[in-house]
Short mmCIF file of C-alpha atoms in Angstrom, two decimals:
data_model
loop_
_atom_site.label_atom_id
_atom_site.label_comp_id
_atom_site.label_asym_id
_atom_site.label_seq_id
_atom_site.Cartn_x
_atom_site.Cartn_y
_atom_site.Cartn_z
CA LEU A 7 17.48 -5.16 45.23
CA GLU A 8 19.10 -7.99 43.25
CA ALA A 9 16.45 -7.68 40.50
CA THR A 10 17.08 -3.92 40.29
CA ILE A 11 20.84 -4.46 39.87
CA GLN A 12 20.22 -7.03 37.12
CA LEU A 13 17.82 -4.66 35.32
CA THR A 14 20.35 -1.84 35.62
CA GLN A 15 23.12 -4.04 34.21
CA PHE A 16 20.82 -5.15 31.39
CA GLY A 17 19.96 -1.49 30.66
CA ILE A 18 23.63 -0.49 30.57
CA ALA A 19 24.49 -3.41 28.27
CA ALA A 20 21.63 -2.49 25.92
CA MET A 21 22.72 1.15 25.96
CA TRP A 22 26.30 0.18 25.04
CA GLN A 23 25.03 -2.05 22.27
CA ARG A 24 22.92 0.79 20.80
CA ALA A 25 25.85 3.20 21.14
CA SER A 26 28.18 0.84 19.26
CA ILE A 27 25.60 0.45 16.45
CA VAL A 28 25.25 4.23 16.17
CA ALA A 29 29.05 4.64 16.18
CA ALA A 30 29.42 2.01 13.42
CA ALA A 31 26.76 3.73 11.31
CA PHE A 32 28.46 7.10 11.80
CA LEU A 33 31.84 5.64 10.83
CA ALA A 34 30.32 4.12 7.68
CA GLN A 35 28.98 7.55 6.67
CA VAL A 36 32.34 9.20 7.29
CA LEU A 37 34.13 6.61 5.17
CA GLN A 38 31.68 7.15 2.28
CA ALA A 39 32.36 10.90 2.25
CA SER A 40 36.04 10.65 1.43
CA ALA A 41 37.81 13.06 -0.90
CA THR A 42 41.24 13.64 -2.34
CA ILE A 43 43.07 16.65 -1.02
CA ARG A 44 46.28 17.51 -2.81
CA MET A 45 49.16 19.69 -1.75
CA PRO A 46 51.88 20.90 -4.11
CA GLU A 47 55.52 20.18 -3.36
CA GLU A 48 56.03 23.72 -2.09
CA PHE A 49 53.48 25.19 0.28
CA ASN A 50 54.04 28.42 2.17
CA VAL A 51 51.17 28.98 4.59
CA GLU A 52 51.62 32.75 4.66
CA LYS A 53 51.77 33.10 0.89
CA ASP A 54 49.60 30.21 -0.35
CA PHE A 55 46.79 29.54 2.12
CA ASP A 56 44.47 32.39 1.06
CA VAL A 57 44.90 31.60 -2.65
CA LYS A 58 44.33 27.87 -2.13
CA THR A 59 41.21 28.54 -0.06
CA ARG A 60 39.83 31.01 -2.63
CA PHE A 61 40.05 28.48 -5.45
CA GLN A 62 38.74 25.63 -3.29
CA LYS A 63 35.60 27.73 -2.69
CA ALA A 64 35.30 28.24 -6.45
CA GLN A 65 35.36 24.50 -7.17
CA LYS A 66 31.63 24.03 -6.61
CA PHE A 67 30.88 26.48 -9.43
CA ILE A 68 33.11 24.88 -12.09
CA ARG A 69 32.00 21.25 -11.82
CA CYS A 70 30.13 21.24 -15.13
CA ASP A 71 32.82 23.25 -16.93
CA LEU A 72 35.53 20.88 -15.70
CA CYS A 73 33.52 17.85 -16.82
CA ARG A 74 33.06 19.34 -20.28
CA LEU A 75 36.75 20.22 -20.44
CA THR A 76 38.05 16.77 -19.47
CA VAL A 77 35.50 14.73 -21.44
CA GLY A 78 36.08 16.98 -24.47
CA HIS A 79 39.83 16.47 -24.10
CA THR A 80 39.25 12.72 -24.02
CA PHE A 81 37.17 12.92 -27.20
CA ASP A 82 39.88 15.01 -28.92
CA ASN A 83 42.54 12.46 -27.98
CA VAL A 84 40.74 9.24 -28.89
CA GLY A 85 39.25 10.65 -32.10
CA THR A 86 36.24 9.32 -33.95
CA ALA A 87 37.72 5.97 -34.97
CA PHE A 88 38.64 4.76 -31.51
CA THR A 89 38.70 1.28 -30.04
CA GLU A 90 37.57 0.19 -26.61
CA ASP A 91 41.24 0.03 -25.55
CA ASP A 92 41.80 3.65 -26.62
CA VAL A 93 38.98 4.77 -24.34
CA TYR A 94 40.20 2.69 -21.38
CA ASP A 95 43.77 3.94 -21.79
CA HIS A 96 42.80 7.60 -21.89
CA ILE A 97 40.12 7.52 -19.18
CA GLY A 98 42.67 6.00 -16.79
CA GLN A 99 44.55 9.30 -16.87
CA ILE A 100 41.62 11.65 -17.47
CA CYS A 101 42.68 13.97 -14.62
CA ASP A 102 46.42 13.96 -15.35
CA VAL A 103 46.32 16.81 -17.86
CA GLU A 104 48.22 19.70 -16.26
CA ASP A 105 48.89 21.34 -19.64
CA LEU A 106 45.15 21.42 -20.33
CA TYR A 107 44.44 22.99 -16.93
CA ASN A 108 47.17 25.59 -17.52
CA GLN A 109 45.41 26.63 -20.75
CA HIS A 110 42.23 27.44 -18.82
CA GLU A 111 41.55 29.89 -16.05
CA MET A 112 39.01 30.16 -13.30
CA MET A 113 37.25 33.49 -13.59
CA GLU A 114 34.95 35.04 -11.06
CA VAL A 115 31.57 36.21 -12.35
CA PRO A 116 30.78 39.24 -10.14
CA GLU A 117 27.10 39.58 -11.19
CA THR A 118 26.25 36.09 -9.95
CA LYS A 119 29.01 35.67 -7.35
CA SER A 120 30.00 32.45 -9.10
CA TRP A 121 32.95 31.17 -11.12
CA LYS A 122 33.50 29.72 -14.58
CA LEU A 123 36.30 28.12 -16.58
CA VAL A 124 37.47 29.92 -19.70
CA LYS A 125 40.32 29.50 -22.15
CA VAL A 126 43.25 31.72 -21.16
CA GLY A 127 43.24 34.77 -23.38
CA GLU A 128 45.99 37.16 -24.41
CA ASN A 129 44.74 39.71 -21.90
CA SER A 130 44.89 37.34 -18.94
CA LEU A 131 46.29 38.90 -15.78
CA ARG A 132 47.07 35.59 -14.08
CA THR A 133 50.38 35.36 -12.31
CA ASP A 134 52.39 32.14 -12.23
CA HIS A 135 51.36 31.78 -8.59
CA THR A 136 47.65 32.05 -9.44
CA THR A 137 48.07 29.68 -12.40
CA ARG A 138 49.69 27.12 -10.14
CA TRP A 139 46.85 27.22 -7.61
CA GLN A 140 44.08 27.25 -10.22
CA THR A 141 45.64 24.23 -11.91
CA HIS A 142 45.94 22.59 -8.50
CA ALA A 143 42.25 23.25 -7.75
CA MET A 144 41.16 21.84 -11.13
CA LYS A 145 43.26 18.69 -10.65
CA GLU A 146 41.97 18.16 -7.13
CA LEU A 147 38.36 18.64 -8.23
CA CYS A 148 38.82 16.26 -11.17
CA ASP A 149 40.22 13.61 -8.83
CA ASN A 150 37.12 13.94 -6.66
CA ILE A 151 34.28 14.23 -9.18
CA ILE A 152 35.46 12.98 -12.59
CA GLN A 153 37.81 10.08 -11.82
CA PRO A 154 35.30 8.26 -9.56
CA ASN A 155 32.84 8.31 -12.48
CA ASP A 156 35.24 7.02 -15.11
CA ASP A 157 33.14 3.91 -15.80
CA GLU A 158 30.08 6.02 -16.64
CA ILE A 159 32.16 8.19 -18.99
CA LYS A 160 33.58 5.06 -20.68
CA ASP A 161 30.04 3.74 -21.14
CA VAL A 162 28.96 6.88 -23.00
CA PHE A 163 31.89 6.57 -25.42
CA LEU A 164 31.46 2.84 -25.94
CA ARG A 165 27.68 3.06 -26.37
CA SER A 166 28.22 5.54 -29.21
CA ILE A 167 30.04 2.89 -31.27
CA LYS A 168 28.40 -0.33 -30.15
CA GLY A 169 26.90 -2.37 -32.96
CA LYS A 170 27.50 0.19 -35.71
CA SER A 171 29.40 -0.04 -38.95
CA LYS A 172 32.60 1.97 -39.29
CA LYS A 173 30.85 4.66 -41.37
CA ALA A 174 27.91 4.85 -38.92
CA LYS A 175 30.32 5.05 -35.97
CA GLU A 176 32.13 8.04 -37.41
CA SER A 177 28.88 9.83 -38.25
CA SER A 178 27.55 9.29 -34.70
CA MET A 179 30.66 10.82 -33.17
CA ASP A 180 29.21 14.19 -32.26
CA ARG A 181 31.66 15.74 -29.80
CA GLY A 182 29.06 17.94 -28.15
CA ALA A 183 26.53 15.12 -27.77
CA ILE A 184 29.07 12.82 -26.13
CA ILE A 185 30.23 15.56 -23.73
CA GLU A 186 26.66 16.48 -22.80
CA SER A 187 25.62 12.86 -22.37
CA ALA A 188 28.62 11.99 -20.16
CA CYS A 189 28.37 15.09 -17.96
CA LYS A 190 24.63 14.69 -17.47
CA LYS A 191 25.00 10.99 -16.75
CA ILE A 192 27.40 11.71 -13.88
CA ARG A 193 25.17 14.60 -12.76
CA LEU A 194 27.69 17.38 -13.09
CA CYS A 195 25.77 19.32 -15.74
CA LYS A 196 22.09 20.12 -15.92
CA GLU A 197 19.84 20.42 -18.96
CA GLY A 198 20.47 23.73 -20.73
CA GLN A 199 23.45 24.71 -18.59
CA LYS A 200 25.66 27.11 -20.58
CA SER A 201 29.43 26.91 -20.90
CA GLU A 202 32.12 28.74 -22.84
CA LEU A 203 34.11 25.53 -23.28
#
């Protein structure tokens, strides 16, 4: 009887030890899958929840477009004769470009049941409310997929100028090539993926 009690106690202790290891592994996985969720200053559940949810669902379709938009904006701001400091300064705020987001709209593509980013046209039917939530969705997505990869984006820019003369640097500054290289490197765009941006 005493041996049975000891075996039972040993079995319970081993079970608790395995359970704590499993719980620690689960917690580690949960911590790795963190994301930024933003909320604007004003949020009316009745008025805003459906719109916010609609554009959150669209985020998975605009990942490549958003990468091209933000990396292209970085290229436009640092120019072709940039220094390493210029790149570091701009990449630090790569997602803080509300005016840029406001100039682009998320459009549904009915044929494919997907979404894309396009420059806002004169015939845009977006309301201020929709603009606000689309901008919000773009900012939130950028914080989650672009900002964490800022070092890889910096590397693409800096590799394009490393060890080259000033004239060679400027001639190697192909905007499209840098955008494609950066967005492929961080795995947001695939080979041959089309974009209107």
